[in-house]
Coordinates of C-alpha atoms in Angstrom, one line a residue:
Chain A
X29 CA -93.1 -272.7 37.1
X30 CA -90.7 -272.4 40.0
X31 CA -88.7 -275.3 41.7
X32 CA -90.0 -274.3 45.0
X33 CA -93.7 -274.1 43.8
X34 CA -92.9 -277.6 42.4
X35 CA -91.2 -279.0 45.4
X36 CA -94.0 -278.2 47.2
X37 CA -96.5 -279.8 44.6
X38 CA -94.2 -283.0 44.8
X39 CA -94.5 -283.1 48.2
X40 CA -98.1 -283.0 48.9
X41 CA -98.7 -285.9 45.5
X42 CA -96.6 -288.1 46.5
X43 CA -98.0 -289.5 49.7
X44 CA -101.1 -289.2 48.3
X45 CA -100.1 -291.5 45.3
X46 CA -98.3 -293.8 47.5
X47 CA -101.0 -293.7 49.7
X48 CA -103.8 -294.9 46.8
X49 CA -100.9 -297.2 45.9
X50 CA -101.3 -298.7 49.5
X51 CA -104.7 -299.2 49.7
X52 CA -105.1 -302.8 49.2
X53 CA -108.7 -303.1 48.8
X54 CA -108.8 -300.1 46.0
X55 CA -105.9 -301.7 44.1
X56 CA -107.8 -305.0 44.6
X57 CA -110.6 -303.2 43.0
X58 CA -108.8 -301.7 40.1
X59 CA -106.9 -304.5 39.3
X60 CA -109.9 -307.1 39.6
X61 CA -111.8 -304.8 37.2
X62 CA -108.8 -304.2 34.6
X63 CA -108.3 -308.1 34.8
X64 CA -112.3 -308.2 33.2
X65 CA -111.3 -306.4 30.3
X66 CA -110.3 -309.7 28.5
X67 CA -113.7 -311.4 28.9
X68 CA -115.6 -307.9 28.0
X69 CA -113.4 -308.1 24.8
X70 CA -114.4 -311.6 23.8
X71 CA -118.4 -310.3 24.1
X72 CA -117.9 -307.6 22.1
X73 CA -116.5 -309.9 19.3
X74 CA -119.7 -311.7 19.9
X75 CA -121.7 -308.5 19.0
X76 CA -120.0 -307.6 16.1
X77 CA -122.0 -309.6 13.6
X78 CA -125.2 -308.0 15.0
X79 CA -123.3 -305.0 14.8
X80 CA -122.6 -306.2 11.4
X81 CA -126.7 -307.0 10.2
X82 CA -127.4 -303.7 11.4
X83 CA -124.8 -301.5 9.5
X84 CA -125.9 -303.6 6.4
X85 CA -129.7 -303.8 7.3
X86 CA -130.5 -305.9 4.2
X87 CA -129.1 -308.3 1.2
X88 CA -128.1 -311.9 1.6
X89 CA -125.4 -311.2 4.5
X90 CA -127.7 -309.6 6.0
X91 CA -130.5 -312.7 6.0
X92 CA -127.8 -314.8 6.7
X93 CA -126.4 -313.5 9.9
X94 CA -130.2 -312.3 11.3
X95 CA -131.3 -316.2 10.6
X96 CA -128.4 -317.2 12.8
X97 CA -127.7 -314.3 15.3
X98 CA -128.5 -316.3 18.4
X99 CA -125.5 -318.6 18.0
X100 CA -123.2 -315.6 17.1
X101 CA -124.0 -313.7 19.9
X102 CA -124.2 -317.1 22.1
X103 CA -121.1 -316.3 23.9
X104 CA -122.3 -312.9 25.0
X105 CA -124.8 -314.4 27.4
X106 CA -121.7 -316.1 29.3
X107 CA -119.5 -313.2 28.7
X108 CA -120.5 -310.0 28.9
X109 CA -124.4 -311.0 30.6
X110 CA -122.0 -312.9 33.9
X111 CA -119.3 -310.1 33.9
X112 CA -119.6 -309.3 37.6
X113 CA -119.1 -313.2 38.1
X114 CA -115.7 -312.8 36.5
X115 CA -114.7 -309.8 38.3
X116 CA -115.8 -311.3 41.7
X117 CA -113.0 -313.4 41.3
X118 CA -110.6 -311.4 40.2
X119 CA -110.7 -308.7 42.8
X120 CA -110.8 -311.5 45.6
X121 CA -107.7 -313.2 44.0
X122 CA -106.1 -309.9 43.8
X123 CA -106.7 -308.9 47.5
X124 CA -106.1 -312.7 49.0
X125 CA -103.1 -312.3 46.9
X126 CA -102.1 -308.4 48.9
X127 CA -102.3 -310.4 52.0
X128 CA -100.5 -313.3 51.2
X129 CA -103.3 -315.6 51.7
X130 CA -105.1 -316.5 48.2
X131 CA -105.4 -320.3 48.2
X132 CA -107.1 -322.8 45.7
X133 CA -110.7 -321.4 47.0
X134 CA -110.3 -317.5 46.9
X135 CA -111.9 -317.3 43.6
X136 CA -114.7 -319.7 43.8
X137 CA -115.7 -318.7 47.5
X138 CA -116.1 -315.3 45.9
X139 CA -117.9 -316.7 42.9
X140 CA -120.2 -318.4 45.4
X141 CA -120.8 -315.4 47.7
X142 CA -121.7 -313.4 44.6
X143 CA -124.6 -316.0 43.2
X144 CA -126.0 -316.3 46.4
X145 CA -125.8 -312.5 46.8
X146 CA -126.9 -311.8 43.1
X147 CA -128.3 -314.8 41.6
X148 CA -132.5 -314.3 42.6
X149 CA -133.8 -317.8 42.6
X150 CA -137.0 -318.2 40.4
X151 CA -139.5 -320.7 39.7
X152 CA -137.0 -323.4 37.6
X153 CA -133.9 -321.5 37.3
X154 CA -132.5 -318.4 38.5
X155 CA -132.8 -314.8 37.1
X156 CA -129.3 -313.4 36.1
X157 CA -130.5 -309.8 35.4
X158 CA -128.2 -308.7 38.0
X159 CA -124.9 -310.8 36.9
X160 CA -123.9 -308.1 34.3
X161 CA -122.4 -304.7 34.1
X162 CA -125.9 -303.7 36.9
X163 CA -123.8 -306.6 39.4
X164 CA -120.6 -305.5 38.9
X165 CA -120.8 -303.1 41.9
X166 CA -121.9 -305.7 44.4
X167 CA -119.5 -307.8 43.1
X168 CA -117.2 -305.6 44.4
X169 CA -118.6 -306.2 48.0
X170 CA -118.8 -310.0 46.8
X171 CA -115.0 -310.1 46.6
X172 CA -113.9 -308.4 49.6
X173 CA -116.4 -309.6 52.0
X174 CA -115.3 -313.1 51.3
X175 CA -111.5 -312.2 51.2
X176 CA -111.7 -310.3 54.6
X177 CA -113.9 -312.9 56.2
X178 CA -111.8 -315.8 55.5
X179 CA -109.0 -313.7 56.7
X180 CA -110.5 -312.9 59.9
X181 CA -111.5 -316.1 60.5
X182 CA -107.5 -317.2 60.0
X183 CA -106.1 -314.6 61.6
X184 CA -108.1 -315.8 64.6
X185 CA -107.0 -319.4 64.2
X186 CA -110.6 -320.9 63.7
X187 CA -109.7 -323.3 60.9
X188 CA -110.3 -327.1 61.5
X189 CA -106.5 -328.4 62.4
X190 CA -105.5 -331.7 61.3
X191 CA -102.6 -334.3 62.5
X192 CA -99.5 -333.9 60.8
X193 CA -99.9 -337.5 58.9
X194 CA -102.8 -336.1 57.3
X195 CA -101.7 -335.2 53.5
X196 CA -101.4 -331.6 53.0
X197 CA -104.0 -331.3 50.2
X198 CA -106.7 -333.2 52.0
X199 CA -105.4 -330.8 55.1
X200 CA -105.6 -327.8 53.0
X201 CA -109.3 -328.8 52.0
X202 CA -110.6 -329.2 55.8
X203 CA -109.0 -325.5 56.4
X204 CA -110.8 -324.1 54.2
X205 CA -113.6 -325.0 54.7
X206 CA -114.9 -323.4 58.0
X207 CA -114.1 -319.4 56.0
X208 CA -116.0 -321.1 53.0
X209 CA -119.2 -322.3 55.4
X210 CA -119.2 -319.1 57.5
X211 CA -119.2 -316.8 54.2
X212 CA -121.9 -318.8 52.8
X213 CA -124.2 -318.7 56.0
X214 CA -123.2 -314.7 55.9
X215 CA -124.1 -314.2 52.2
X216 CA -127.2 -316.0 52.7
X217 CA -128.3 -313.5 55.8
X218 CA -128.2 -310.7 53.5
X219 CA -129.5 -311.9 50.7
X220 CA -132.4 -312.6 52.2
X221 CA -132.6 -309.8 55.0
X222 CA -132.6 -307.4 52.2
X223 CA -135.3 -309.4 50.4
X224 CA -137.1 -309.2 53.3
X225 CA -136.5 -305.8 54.9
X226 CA -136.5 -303.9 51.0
X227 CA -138.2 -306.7 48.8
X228 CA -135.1 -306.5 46.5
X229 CA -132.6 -308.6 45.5
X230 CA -129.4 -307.4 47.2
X231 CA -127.9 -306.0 44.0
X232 CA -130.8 -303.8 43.2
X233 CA -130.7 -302.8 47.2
X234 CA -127.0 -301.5 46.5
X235 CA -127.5 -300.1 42.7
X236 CA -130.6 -298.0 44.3
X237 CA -127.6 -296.2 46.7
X238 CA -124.9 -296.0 44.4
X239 CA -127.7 -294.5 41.7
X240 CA -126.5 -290.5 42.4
X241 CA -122.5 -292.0 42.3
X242 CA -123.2 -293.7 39.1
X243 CA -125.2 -291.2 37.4
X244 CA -122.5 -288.1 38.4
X245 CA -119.5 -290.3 36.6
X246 CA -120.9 -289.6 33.5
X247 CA -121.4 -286.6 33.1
X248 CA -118.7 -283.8 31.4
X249 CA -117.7 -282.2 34.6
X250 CA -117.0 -285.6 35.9
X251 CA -114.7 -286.4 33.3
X252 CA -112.9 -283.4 33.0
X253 CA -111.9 -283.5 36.4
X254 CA -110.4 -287.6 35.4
X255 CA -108.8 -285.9 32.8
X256 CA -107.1 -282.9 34.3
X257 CA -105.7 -285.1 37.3
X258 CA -104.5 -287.9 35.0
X259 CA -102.2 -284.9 33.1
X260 CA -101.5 -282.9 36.1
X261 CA -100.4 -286.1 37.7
X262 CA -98.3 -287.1 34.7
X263 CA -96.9 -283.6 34.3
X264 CA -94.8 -284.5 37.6
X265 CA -93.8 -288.0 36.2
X266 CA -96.4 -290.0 38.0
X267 CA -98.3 -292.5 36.2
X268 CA -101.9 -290.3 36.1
X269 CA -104.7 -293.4 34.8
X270 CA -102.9 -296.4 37.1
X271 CA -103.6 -293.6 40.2
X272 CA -107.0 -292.2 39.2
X273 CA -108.5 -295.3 37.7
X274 CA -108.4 -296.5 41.6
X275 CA -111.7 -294.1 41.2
X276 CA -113.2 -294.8 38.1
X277 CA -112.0 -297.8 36.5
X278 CA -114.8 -299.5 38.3
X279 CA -118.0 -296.8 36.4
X280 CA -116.3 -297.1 33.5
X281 CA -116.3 -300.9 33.1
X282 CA -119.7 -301.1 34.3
X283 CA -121.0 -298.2 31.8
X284 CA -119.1 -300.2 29.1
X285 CA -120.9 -303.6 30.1
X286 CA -124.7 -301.6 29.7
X287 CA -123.9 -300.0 26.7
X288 CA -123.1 -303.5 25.1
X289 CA -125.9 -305.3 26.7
X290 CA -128.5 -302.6 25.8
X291 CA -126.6 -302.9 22.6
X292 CA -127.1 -306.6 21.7
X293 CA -130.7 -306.1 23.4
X294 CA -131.7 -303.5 20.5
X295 CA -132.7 -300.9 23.6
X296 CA -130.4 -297.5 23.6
X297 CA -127.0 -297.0 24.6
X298 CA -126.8 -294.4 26.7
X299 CA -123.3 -294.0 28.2
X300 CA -120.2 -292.2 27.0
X301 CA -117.2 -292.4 29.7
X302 CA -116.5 -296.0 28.9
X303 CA -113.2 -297.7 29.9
X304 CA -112.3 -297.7 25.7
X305 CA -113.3 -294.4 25.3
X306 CA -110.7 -293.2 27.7
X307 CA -107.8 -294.9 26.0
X308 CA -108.7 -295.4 22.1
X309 CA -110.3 -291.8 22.0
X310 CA -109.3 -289.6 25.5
X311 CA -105.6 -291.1 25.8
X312 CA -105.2 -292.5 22.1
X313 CA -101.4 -292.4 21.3
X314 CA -100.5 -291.9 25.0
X315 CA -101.8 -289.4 27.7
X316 CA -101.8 -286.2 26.6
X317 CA -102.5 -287.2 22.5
X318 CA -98.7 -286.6 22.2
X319 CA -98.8 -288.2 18.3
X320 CA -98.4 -284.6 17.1
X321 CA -95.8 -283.4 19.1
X322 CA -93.3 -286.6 18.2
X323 CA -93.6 -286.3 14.9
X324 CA -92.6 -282.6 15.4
X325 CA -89.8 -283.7 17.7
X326 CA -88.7 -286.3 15.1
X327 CA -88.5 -283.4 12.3
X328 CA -86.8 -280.7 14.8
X329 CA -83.5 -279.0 14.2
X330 CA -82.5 -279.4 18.0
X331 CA -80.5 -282.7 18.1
X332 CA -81.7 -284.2 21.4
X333 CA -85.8 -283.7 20.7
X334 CA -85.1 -285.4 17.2
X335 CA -83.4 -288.5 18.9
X336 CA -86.1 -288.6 21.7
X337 CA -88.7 -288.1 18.8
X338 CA -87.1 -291.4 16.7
X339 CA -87.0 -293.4 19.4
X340 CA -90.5 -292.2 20.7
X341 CA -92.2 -292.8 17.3
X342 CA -93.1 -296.3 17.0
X343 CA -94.3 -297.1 20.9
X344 CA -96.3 -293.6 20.4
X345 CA -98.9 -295.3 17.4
X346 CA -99.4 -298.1 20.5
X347 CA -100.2 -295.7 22.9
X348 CA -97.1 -296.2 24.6
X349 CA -95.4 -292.5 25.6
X350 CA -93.2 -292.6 28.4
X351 CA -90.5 -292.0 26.2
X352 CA -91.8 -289.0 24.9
X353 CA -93.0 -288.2 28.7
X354 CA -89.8 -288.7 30.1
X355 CA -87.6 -287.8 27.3
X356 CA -88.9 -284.4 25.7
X357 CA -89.2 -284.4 28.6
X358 CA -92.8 -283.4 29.2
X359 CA -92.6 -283.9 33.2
X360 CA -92.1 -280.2 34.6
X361 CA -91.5 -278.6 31.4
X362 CA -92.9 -275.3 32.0
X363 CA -93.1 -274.8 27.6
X364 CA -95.6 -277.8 28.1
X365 CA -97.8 -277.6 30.9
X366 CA -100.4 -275.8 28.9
X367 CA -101.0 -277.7 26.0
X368 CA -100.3 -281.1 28.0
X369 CA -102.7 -280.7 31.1
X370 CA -105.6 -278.5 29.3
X371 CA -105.1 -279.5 25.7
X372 CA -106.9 -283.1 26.5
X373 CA -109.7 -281.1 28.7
X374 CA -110.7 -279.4 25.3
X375 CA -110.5 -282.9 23.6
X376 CA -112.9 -284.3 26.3
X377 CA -115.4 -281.4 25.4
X378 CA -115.1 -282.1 21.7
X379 CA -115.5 -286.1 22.1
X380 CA -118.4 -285.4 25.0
X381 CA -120.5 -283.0 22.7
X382 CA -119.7 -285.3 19.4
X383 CA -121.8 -288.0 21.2
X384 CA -124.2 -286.2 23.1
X385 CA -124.8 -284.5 19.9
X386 CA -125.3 -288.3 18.3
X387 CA -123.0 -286.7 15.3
X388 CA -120.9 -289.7 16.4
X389 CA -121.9 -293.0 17.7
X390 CA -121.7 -293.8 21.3
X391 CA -119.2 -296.8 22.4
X392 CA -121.0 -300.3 22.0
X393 CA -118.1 -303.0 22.9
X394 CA -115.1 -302.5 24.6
X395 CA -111.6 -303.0 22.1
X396 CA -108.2 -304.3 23.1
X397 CA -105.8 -301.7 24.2
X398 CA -102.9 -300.4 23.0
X399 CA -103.7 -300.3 18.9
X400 CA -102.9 -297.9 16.5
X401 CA -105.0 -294.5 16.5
X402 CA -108.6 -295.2 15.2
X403 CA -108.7 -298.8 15.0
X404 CA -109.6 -299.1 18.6
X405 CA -112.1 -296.1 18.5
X406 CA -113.6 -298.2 15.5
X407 CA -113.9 -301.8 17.1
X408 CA -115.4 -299.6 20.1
X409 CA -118.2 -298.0 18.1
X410 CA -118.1 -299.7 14.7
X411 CA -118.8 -295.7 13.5
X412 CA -116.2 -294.6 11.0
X413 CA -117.3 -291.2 12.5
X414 CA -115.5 -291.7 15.5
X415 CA -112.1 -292.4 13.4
X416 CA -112.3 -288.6 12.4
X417 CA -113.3 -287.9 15.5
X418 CA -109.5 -289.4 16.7
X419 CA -107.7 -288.0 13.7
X420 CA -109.4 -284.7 14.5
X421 CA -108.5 -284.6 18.3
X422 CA -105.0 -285.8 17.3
X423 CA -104.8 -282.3 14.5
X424 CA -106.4 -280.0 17.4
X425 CA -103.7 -281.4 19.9
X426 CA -100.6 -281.1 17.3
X427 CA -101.7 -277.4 16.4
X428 CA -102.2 -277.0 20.6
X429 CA -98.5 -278.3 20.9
X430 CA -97.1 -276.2 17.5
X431 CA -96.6 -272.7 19.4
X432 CA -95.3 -274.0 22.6
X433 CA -93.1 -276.9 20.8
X434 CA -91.6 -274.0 18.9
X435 CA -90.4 -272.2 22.0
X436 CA -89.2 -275.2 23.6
X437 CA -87.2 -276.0 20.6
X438 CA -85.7 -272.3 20.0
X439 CA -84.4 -272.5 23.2
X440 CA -83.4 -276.1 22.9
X441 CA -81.4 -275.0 19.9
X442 CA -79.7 -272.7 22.1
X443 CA -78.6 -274.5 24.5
X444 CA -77.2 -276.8 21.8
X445 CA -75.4 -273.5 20.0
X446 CA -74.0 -273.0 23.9
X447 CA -72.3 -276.4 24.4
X448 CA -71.2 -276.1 20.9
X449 CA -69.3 -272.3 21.3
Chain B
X20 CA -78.3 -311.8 37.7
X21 CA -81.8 -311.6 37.5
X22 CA -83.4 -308.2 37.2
X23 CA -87.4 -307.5 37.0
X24 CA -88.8 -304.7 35.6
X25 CA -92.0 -303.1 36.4
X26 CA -94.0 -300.5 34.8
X27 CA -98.1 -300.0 35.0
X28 CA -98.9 -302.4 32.2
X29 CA -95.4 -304.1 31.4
X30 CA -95.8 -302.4 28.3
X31 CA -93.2 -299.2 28.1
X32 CA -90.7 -301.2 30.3
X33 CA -90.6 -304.2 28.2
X34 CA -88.7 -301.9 25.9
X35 CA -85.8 -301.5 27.9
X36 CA -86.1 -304.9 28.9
X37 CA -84.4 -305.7 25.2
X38 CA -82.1 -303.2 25.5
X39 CA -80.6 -304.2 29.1
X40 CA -80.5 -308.0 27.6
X41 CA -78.4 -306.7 24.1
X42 CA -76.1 -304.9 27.0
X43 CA -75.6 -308.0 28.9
X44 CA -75.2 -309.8 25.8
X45 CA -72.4 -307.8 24.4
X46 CA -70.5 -308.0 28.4
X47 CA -71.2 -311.7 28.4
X48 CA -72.9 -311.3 31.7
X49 CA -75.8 -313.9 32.2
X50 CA -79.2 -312.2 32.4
X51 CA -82.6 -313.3 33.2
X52 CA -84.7 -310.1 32.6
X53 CA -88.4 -310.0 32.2
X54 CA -91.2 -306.8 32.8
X55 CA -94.3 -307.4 34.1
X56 CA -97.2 -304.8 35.2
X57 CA -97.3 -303.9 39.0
X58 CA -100.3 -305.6 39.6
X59 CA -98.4 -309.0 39.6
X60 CA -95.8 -307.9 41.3
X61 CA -97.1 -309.9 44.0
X62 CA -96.0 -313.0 42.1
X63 CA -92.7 -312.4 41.4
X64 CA -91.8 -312.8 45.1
X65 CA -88.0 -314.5 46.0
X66 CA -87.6 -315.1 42.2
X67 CA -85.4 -311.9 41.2
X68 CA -82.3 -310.2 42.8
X69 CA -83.3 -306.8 42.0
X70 CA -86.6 -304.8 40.5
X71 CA -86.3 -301.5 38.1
X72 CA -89.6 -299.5 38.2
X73 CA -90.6 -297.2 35.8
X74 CA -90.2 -293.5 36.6
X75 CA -94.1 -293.3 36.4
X76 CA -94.8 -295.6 39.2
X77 CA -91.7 -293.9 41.4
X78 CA -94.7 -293.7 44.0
X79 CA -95.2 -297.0 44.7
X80 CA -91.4 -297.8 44.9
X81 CA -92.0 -298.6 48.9
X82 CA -95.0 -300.6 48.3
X83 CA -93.2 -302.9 45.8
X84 CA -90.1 -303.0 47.9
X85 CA -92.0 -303.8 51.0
X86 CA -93.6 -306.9 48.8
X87 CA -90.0 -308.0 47.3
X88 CA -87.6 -307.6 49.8
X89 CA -84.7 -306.5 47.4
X90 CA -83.5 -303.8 46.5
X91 CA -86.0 -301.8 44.0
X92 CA -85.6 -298.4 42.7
X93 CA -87.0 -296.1 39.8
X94 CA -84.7 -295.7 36.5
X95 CA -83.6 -292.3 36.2
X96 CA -85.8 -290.9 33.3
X97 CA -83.9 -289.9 31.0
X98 CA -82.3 -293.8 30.8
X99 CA -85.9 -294.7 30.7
X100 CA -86.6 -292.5 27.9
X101 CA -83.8 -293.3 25.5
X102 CA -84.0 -297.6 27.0
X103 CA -80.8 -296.7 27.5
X104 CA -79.6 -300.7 28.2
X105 CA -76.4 -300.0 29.1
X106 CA -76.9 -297.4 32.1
X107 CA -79.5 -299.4 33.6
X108 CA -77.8 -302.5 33.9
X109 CA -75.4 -300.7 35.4
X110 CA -77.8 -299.3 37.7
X111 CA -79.0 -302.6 38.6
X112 CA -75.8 -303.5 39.4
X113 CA -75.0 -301.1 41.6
X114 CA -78.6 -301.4 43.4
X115 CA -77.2 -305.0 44.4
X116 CA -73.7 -303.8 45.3
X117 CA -75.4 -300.6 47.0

């Protein structure tokens, strides 16, 4: 690859990055959702003893945990079941927080827009079908409606003032509390407008549009197009899942939050791009499944790849590779830009097919990141299938790196002769 | 001095983050160093005198400038690579001097 062809490349990414960097509401978005991951982990340890029960599916653990799965899996119904409440509040605090105004009610007045949006009131109680992974959408609209109408209503000065002897707190409380009755009145409208106008509650209103949207993310095409921008992006140094999860972070949480609540509700899972299945199986050891290619740097001749590989080793098994990206380096290395960008496109068919096919099981909770290769893939489907499934992926990828590692290092070793004669 | 570090998830620049405070440690400097990821780098506001961003997020150098009002800049990646301690502190340094 030329320098001019890359200059040009650089050029046009850039402000493109920067730009999906800028967008506040996007980032709000991303970083709300990210911030759920926490809470989704806590349900999935709820669900691992009925994941348990039905690996064994008999004998006196078994008996045991069946006879008390409703308390085991209690904290799924506040978890995993009220996930969109959660993220409601954390995209809100995170845009309140770009504009410089979160305050003590950013999170709850999204909270509260979001039940009243969400939250269908029924004879005795209220029906929280649509306070999972099928709300996490409209949560989305939850958040920044709130956030931008309290802003508005600042930026426009209609906030109750108060004399100066007035303590601050008890000042602060009266301000916010013309943005907090104006969002209710507003949340209230539509909730009920689109009861009225579409007899459904506002979050089955906004799933019904987004239904072609969420049924395209998952899908191989889909992916492979996450995929190949994530390594083309990294292949010029720039951080490819923080830019294009802007996109999908958001379907791939909510796919993540079905799959576990069709899971712990016995019916099918059904979806494979998960927001686990892109870093314990997709990413695992890094973008680009680089595992192979350290250990091969660590064992080279050429001085500088084995000090990069040593140093690289150890943050590489917690899926930490920037110094393997930066130092091989992998970032416009013309021997690499084969097996880096399109290597992890054939891993996505292989992992895509391996599910589809039902030869290995689809993800059913989402794990903690940044864990040795396999262990998260095994919290994540609780299949030892999908361990060799990683292992596999991380052989195809070393033998995808072998031919081009070897030129790089020949003329590596070169250079080395050079500064040495 | 205090010097923040930013990276996407605080994870790959909290390595360097040991390596500038064993260089400090052996000039006898006083250092308060920490990494955090860049979605709370809206919290770190008037609490550092510089900010050293991972060469992956060298696109949203502006952005976290415009947030921090210091001086911010992306390590060079090879320094990055290697948590080369010594060469960023003096990067820091001259970022403040700069």
């Amino acid at each position: 690859m030329n320098s001019k062809f890359q200059d040009t490349l650089m050029k046009f990414m850039m402000p493109v990055a920067n730009k999906v960097e800028q967008q506040k509401h996007l980032q709000a978005i991303k970083d709300g959702m990210i911030s759920i991951v926490p809470i989704i982990i806590v349900g999935s340890i709820s669900l691992l003893p009925l994941a348990i029960a039905n690996l064994l599916g008999s004998g006196a653990v078994y008996d045991f945990l069946t006879a008390h799965m409703s308390i085991f899996t209690y904290a799924g119904m506040f978890t995993t079941d009220m996930l969109s409440i959660y993220a409601a509040m954390f995209i809100a605090i995170a845009l309140a927080k770009s504009y410089g105004i979160c305050g003590n009610l950013t999170g709850a007045t999204a909270i509260m827009v979001h039940l009243i949006l969400s939250g269908l009131s029924i004879e005795g109680g209220m029906d929280i079908s649509y306070l999972g992974a099928s709300g996490l959408f409209t949560c989305i609209i939850s958040a920044i409606l709130s956030v931008e109408v309290t802003r508005l209503l600042t930026k426009k000065k209609i906030i109750i003032k108060l004399p100066d002897s007035v303590p601050s707190m008890v000042g602060e409380s009266f301000a916010a509390l013309i943005p907090l009755i104006v969002n209710a009145v507003i949340a209230v409208a539509i909730a009920n407008i689109s009861l009225a106008a579409s007899g459904k509650v506002f979050p089955a209103f906004i799933m019904s549009i987004l239904a072609p949207a969420l049924s395209t993310m998952d899908t191989l095409p889909a992916l492979l197009i996450v995929i190949f921008l994530t390594q083309f992006l990294w292949f010029f140094g720039l951080h490819g899942p923080s830019i294009t999860s802007a996109v999908w972070a958001s379907f791939a949480i909510a796919y993540e939050a079905e799959n576990m609540a069709n899971y712990a509700a016995g019916a099918p899972v059904s979806h494979i791009f998960t927001f686990g299945l892109f870093y314990a199986v997709l990413q695992v050891t890094g973008s680009g499944l680089t595992l192979g290619l350290v250990v091969m740097m660590m064992r080279s001749k050429a001085k500088s790849l084995k000090s990069i590989g040593t140093v690289g080793i150890v943050p590489s098994l917690f899926g930490i590779n920037e110094p393997i990206i930066f130092g091989a380096p992998i970032i416009l290395n013309p021997f690499l830009f084969i097996p880096f960008v399109f290597g992890p496109m054939v891993i996505t068919v292989i992992t895509y097919l391996s599910m589809t096919s039902g030869l290995v099981g689809k993800p059913i909770a989402g794990p903690p990141g940044f864990l040795p290769p396999g262990v998260g893939a095994f919290i994540m489907t609780l299949d030892w299938k999908c361990v060799v499934l990683v292992f596999v992926n991380l052989i195809i990828m070393t033998l995808f790196y072998y031919p081009f590692f070897k030129m790089m290092e020949a003329d590596e070793l070169k250079k080395e002769q050079g500064e040495k004669a | 001095m205090k010097i923040l570090l930013c990276c996407n998830a605080g994870m790959s620049s909290s390595i360097l983050v040991k390596k500038i405070r064993e260089a400090a440690e052996k000039r006898g400097m006083e250092l308060t160093i920490t990494a955090v990821p860049s979605a709370a780098i809206r919290d770190e506001v008037g609490k550092w005198d510089v900010c050293l961003v991972g060469p992956q997020l060298v696109y949203a150098v502006a952005n976290i400038k415009s947030q921090l009002n210091i001086p911010v800049a992306s390590v060079e990646p090879r320094t990055y690579a290697m948590a080369d301690g010594d060469k960023a502190l003096d990067f820091a340094i001259s970022l403040i001097e700069g």
